[in-house]
CSV table of C-alpha atoms and ligand atoms in Angstrom, one decimal:
chain,number,residue,atom,x,y,z
A,22,MET,CA,-23.3,178.3,106.0
A,23,ILE,CA,-26.2,178.9,108.4
A,24,GLU,CA,-26.1,178.2,112.1
A,25,LYS,CA,-27.2,174.7,113.0
A,26,GLU,CA,-29.7,176.0,115.6
A,27,ARG,CA,-31.6,178.1,113.0
A,28,LEU,CA,-32.1,175.0,110.8
A,29,ARG,CA,-34.2,173.4,113.5
A,30,ARG,CA,-37.0,175.8,112.7
A,31,VAL,CA,-38.5,176.5,109.3
A,32,TYR,CA,-40.9,179.3,108.8
A,33,LEU,CA,-43.1,179.3,105.7
A,34,VAL,CA,-44.0,182.8,104.7
A,35,GLY,CA,-46.0,184.3,101.9
A,36,PHE,CA,-49.3,185.8,100.9
A,37,MET,CA,-52.8,184.2,101.6
A,38,GLY,CA,-53.2,181.3,99.3
A,39,ALA,CA,-49.5,180.7,98.8
A,40,GLY,CA,-49.9,177.1,100.2
A,41,LYS,CA,-48.1,177.6,103.6
A,42,THR,CA,-50.3,175.1,105.4
A,43,SER,CA,-50.3,172.3,102.8
A,44,VAL,CA,-46.6,172.6,101.9
A,45,GLY,CA,-45.8,173.0,105.6
A,46,GLN,CA,-47.5,169.7,106.5
A,47,CYS,CA,-45.6,167.8,103.8
A,48,LEU,CA,-42.3,169.5,104.7
A,49,ALA,CA,-42.7,168.6,108.4
A,50,ARG,CA,-43.4,165.0,107.4
A,51,GLU,CA,-40.2,164.9,105.3
A,52,LEU,CA,-38.0,166.6,107.9
A,53,ARG,CA,-39.7,164.6,110.8
A,54,TYR,CA,-40.4,167.9,112.4
A,55,ARG,CA,-43.7,169.0,114.0
A,56,PHE,CA,-46.0,171.2,111.9
A,57,VAL,CA,-47.7,174.2,113.6
A,58,ASP,CA,-50.1,176.6,111.8
A,59,LEU,CA,-50.0,180.0,113.6
A,60,ASP,CA,-53.7,180.7,113.0
A,61,HIS,CA,-54.6,177.4,114.5
A,62,GLU,CA,-52.5,178.2,117.6
A,63,ILE,CA,-54.3,181.5,118.0
A,64,GLU,CA,-57.7,179.9,117.6
A,65,ARG,CA,-56.8,177.2,120.2
A,66,ASP,CA,-55.3,179.7,122.7
A,67,THR,CA,-58.3,182.1,122.5
A,68,GLY,CA,-61.1,179.6,121.8
A,69,ARG,CA,-62.2,181.9,119.0
A,70,THR,CA,-62.0,181.8,115.3
A,71,ILE,CA,-59.8,184.3,113.3
A,72,PRO,CA,-62.9,186.0,111.8
A,73,GLU,CA,-64.4,186.3,115.3
A,74,ILE,CA,-61.2,188.0,116.6
A,75,PHE,CA,-61.1,190.4,113.6
A,76,ARG,CA,-64.9,191.1,114.0
A,77,ASP,CA,-64.9,191.6,117.8
A,78,ASP,CA,-61.5,193.1,118.5
A,79,GLY,CA,-60.0,194.2,115.2
A,80,GLU,CA,-56.8,193.6,113.4
A,81,LEU,CA,-54.5,195.2,116.0
A,82,VAL,CA,-55.6,192.8,118.7
A,83,PHE,CA,-55.2,189.9,116.2
A,84,ARG,CA,-51.6,191.1,115.4
A,85,ARG,CA,-50.8,191.1,119.1
A,86,LEU,CA,-52.1,187.5,119.5
A,87,GLU,CA,-50.2,186.5,116.4
A,88,ALA,CA,-46.9,187.9,117.7
A,89,ARG,CA,-47.5,186.1,121.0
A,90,ALA,CA,-48.2,182.8,119.3
A,91,LEU,CA,-45.1,183.2,117.1
A,92,ARG,CA,-43.0,183.6,120.2
A,93,ALA,CA,-44.5,180.6,121.8
A,94,VAL,CA,-44.0,178.2,118.9
A,95,GLY,CA,-40.7,179.8,117.8
A,96,GLY,CA,-39.1,178.6,121.0
A,97,GLN,CA,-39.7,175.0,120.2
A,98,PRO,CA,-37.1,172.8,118.4
A,99,GLU,CA,-37.6,170.9,115.2
A,100,ILE,CA,-40.7,172.6,114.0
A,101,VAL,CA,-42.2,173.9,110.7
A,102,VAL,CA,-44.3,177.0,111.2
A,103,GLY,CA,-47.0,178.0,108.8
A,104,THR,CA,-47.2,181.8,109.4
A,105,GLY,CA,-50.1,184.0,108.4
A,106,GLY,CA,-49.9,186.2,105.3
A,107,GLY,CA,-49.5,189.3,107.5
A,108,THR,CA,-47.1,187.9,110.2
A,109,LEU,CA,-44.1,189.6,108.7
A,110,THR,CA,-45.7,193.0,108.6
A,111,LEU,CA,-44.4,193.6,112.2
A,112,TRP,CA,-40.6,194.2,112.3
A,113,GLU,CA,-40.4,192.4,115.7
A,114,ASN,CA,-41.8,189.3,114.0
A,115,ARG,CA,-39.4,189.6,111.1
A,116,ASP,CA,-36.5,189.9,113.6
A,117,PHE,CA,-37.7,186.9,115.6
A,118,VAL,CA,-38.1,184.7,112.5
A,119,HIS,CA,-34.7,185.6,111.3
A,120,LEU,CA,-33.0,185.0,114.7
A,121,THR,CA,-34.7,181.7,115.5
A,122,GLY,CA,-35.1,179.9,112.2
A,123,VAL,CA,-34.9,179.7,108.4
A,124,SER,CA,-37.6,181.5,106.4
A,125,VAL,CA,-38.9,180.2,103.1
A,126,TRP,CA,-41.0,182.4,100.9
A,127,LEU,CA,-43.7,180.6,98.9
A,128,ASP,CA,-44.0,182.9,96.0
A,129,ALA,CA,-46.7,182.7,93.3
A,130,PRO,CA,-48.5,185.0,90.9
A,131,LEU,CA,-51.3,186.9,92.7
A,132,ASP,CA,-54.0,185.4,90.6
A,133,VAL,CA,-52.9,181.9,91.5
A,134,MET,CA,-53.0,182.7,95.2
A,135,LEU,CA,-56.4,184.5,95.0
A,136,ASP,CA,-57.8,181.6,93.0
A,137,ARG,CA,-56.8,179.3,95.9
A,138,CYS,CA,-58.5,181.6,98.4
A,139,ARG,CA,-61.9,181.3,96.7
A,140,GLY,CA,-64.7,180.4,99.1
A,141,GLY,CA,-62.4,181.5,101.9
A,142,GLU,CA,-64.8,183.0,104.4
A,143,HIS,CA,-62.2,182.3,107.1
A,144,ARG,CA,-60.0,185.0,105.7
A,145,PRO,CA,-61.3,188.4,107.0
A,146,LEU,CA,-58.8,190.5,105.0
A,147,LEU,CA,-59.7,188.8,101.7
A,148,ALA,CA,-61.3,191.5,99.3
A,149,GLY,CA,-61.4,192.4,95.7
A,150,ARG,CA,-58.5,192.2,93.3
A,151,PRO,CA,-57.4,195.9,93.5
A,152,GLU,CA,-57.3,195.7,97.4
A,153,MET,CA,-55.4,192.4,97.3
A,154,GLU,CA,-52.9,193.9,94.7
A,155,ALA,CA,-52.3,196.8,97.1
A,156,LEU,CA,-51.9,194.6,100.1
A,157,PHE,CA,-49.5,192.3,98.3
A,158,ALA,CA,-47.4,195.3,97.1
A,159,GLU,CA,-47.2,196.5,100.7
A,160,ARG,CA,-46.0,193.1,101.9
A,161,VAL,CA,-43.8,191.8,99.2
A,162,GLY,CA,-40.7,193.6,100.6
A,163,SER,CA,-41.0,191.7,103.8
A,164,TYR,CA,-41.4,188.3,102.1
A,165,ARG,CA,-38.3,189.1,100.0
A,166,LEU,CA,-36.2,189.2,103.1
A,167,SER,CA,-36.6,185.5,103.5
A,168,ASP,CA,-33.6,183.1,103.4
A,169,LEU,CA,-35.1,181.0,100.6
A,170,ARG,CA,-37.7,181.6,97.9
A,171,VAL,CA,-39.6,178.9,96.0
A,172,ASP,CA,-42.0,179.3,93.1
A,173,ALA,CA,-45.1,177.8,94.7
A,174,SER,CA,-47.3,178.1,91.6
A,175,ALA,CA,-46.9,174.9,89.7
A,176,ASP,CA,-45.7,172.0,91.8
A,177,THR,CA,-47.7,169.8,94.2
A,178,PRO,CA,-47.2,170.5,97.9
A,179,GLU,CA,-45.1,167.2,98.1
A,180,ALA,CA,-42.8,168.3,95.3
A,181,LEU,CA,-42.4,171.7,96.8
A,182,ALA,CA,-41.6,170.2,100.2
A,183,SER,CA,-38.9,168.0,98.6
A,184,ARG,CA,-37.4,170.9,96.9
A,185,ILE,CA,-37.2,172.9,100.1
A,186,VAL,CA,-35.6,169.9,101.9
A,187,SER,CA,-32.8,169.9,99.2
A,188,MET,CA,-32.4,173.7,99.6
A,189,LEU,CA,-32.1,173.3,103.4
A,190,ALA,CA,-29.6,170.6,103.0
A,191,GLY,CA,-27.5,172.9,100.8
A,192,MET,CA,-27.4,175.4,103.7
A,193,ARG,CA,-25.8,173.0,106.2
B,211,S3P,C1,-53.9,187.2,107.2
B,211,S3P,C2,-53.8,185.9,106.7
B,211,S3P,C3,-54.4,184.7,107.3
B,211,S3P,C4,-54.7,185.0,108.7
B,211,S3P,C5,-55.4,186.3,108.9
B,211,S3P,C6,-54.7,187.5,108.4
B,211,S3P,C7,-53.2,188.3,106.5
B,211,S3P,O1,-53.5,183.6,107.1
B,211,S3P,O2,-53.5,185.0,109.5
B,211,S3P,O3,-56.7,186.1,108.2
B,211,S3P,O4,-53.0,189.4,107.1
B,211,S3P,O5,-52.8,188.1,105.3
B,211,S3P,P1,-53.2,182.9,105.7
B,211,S3P,O6,-52.1,183.6,105.1
B,211,S3P,O7,-52.8,181.5,106.2
B,211,S3P,O8,-54.5,182.9,104.9
């Protein structure tokens, strides 16, 4: 059994193209929680796009902004958070997610995720397959620490959201 307080926040984690935003929106609707996309929060707070932040200030500054945004949204009740593919690379963020909510890893084969990212100029870290393979290999260990894992490759966002709702109900 998981503490009641943690069930009030659901963090969707996983690599770029896993479907964190689309599944998160459906999940929030089903749970009657609010949906927040971390990248959108950063863009709203800074008035700049993610590619602009990477271009002008670099990844390190982006990670600092991301950690700050995570803390701001993670303090709110009844919320579904779509994290960024690299949010869990910082151990502070992993700890924060674990302490404040339930994490759900949307897992899918790399090719499926990369296919979904096609035409994604808004993803500054997107590169060729070998680079993405290496990045995924670096990160998969942090995704694996999640409370729940769902195969996000086949179903629609609505079906995945329903499955997650059932899994969360089983944790109560
Ligand atoms: C990133 C993923 C992006 C965004 C930024 C960095 C990453 O989010 O946060 O471009 O490090 O994998 P998505 O996972 O929503 O694409």
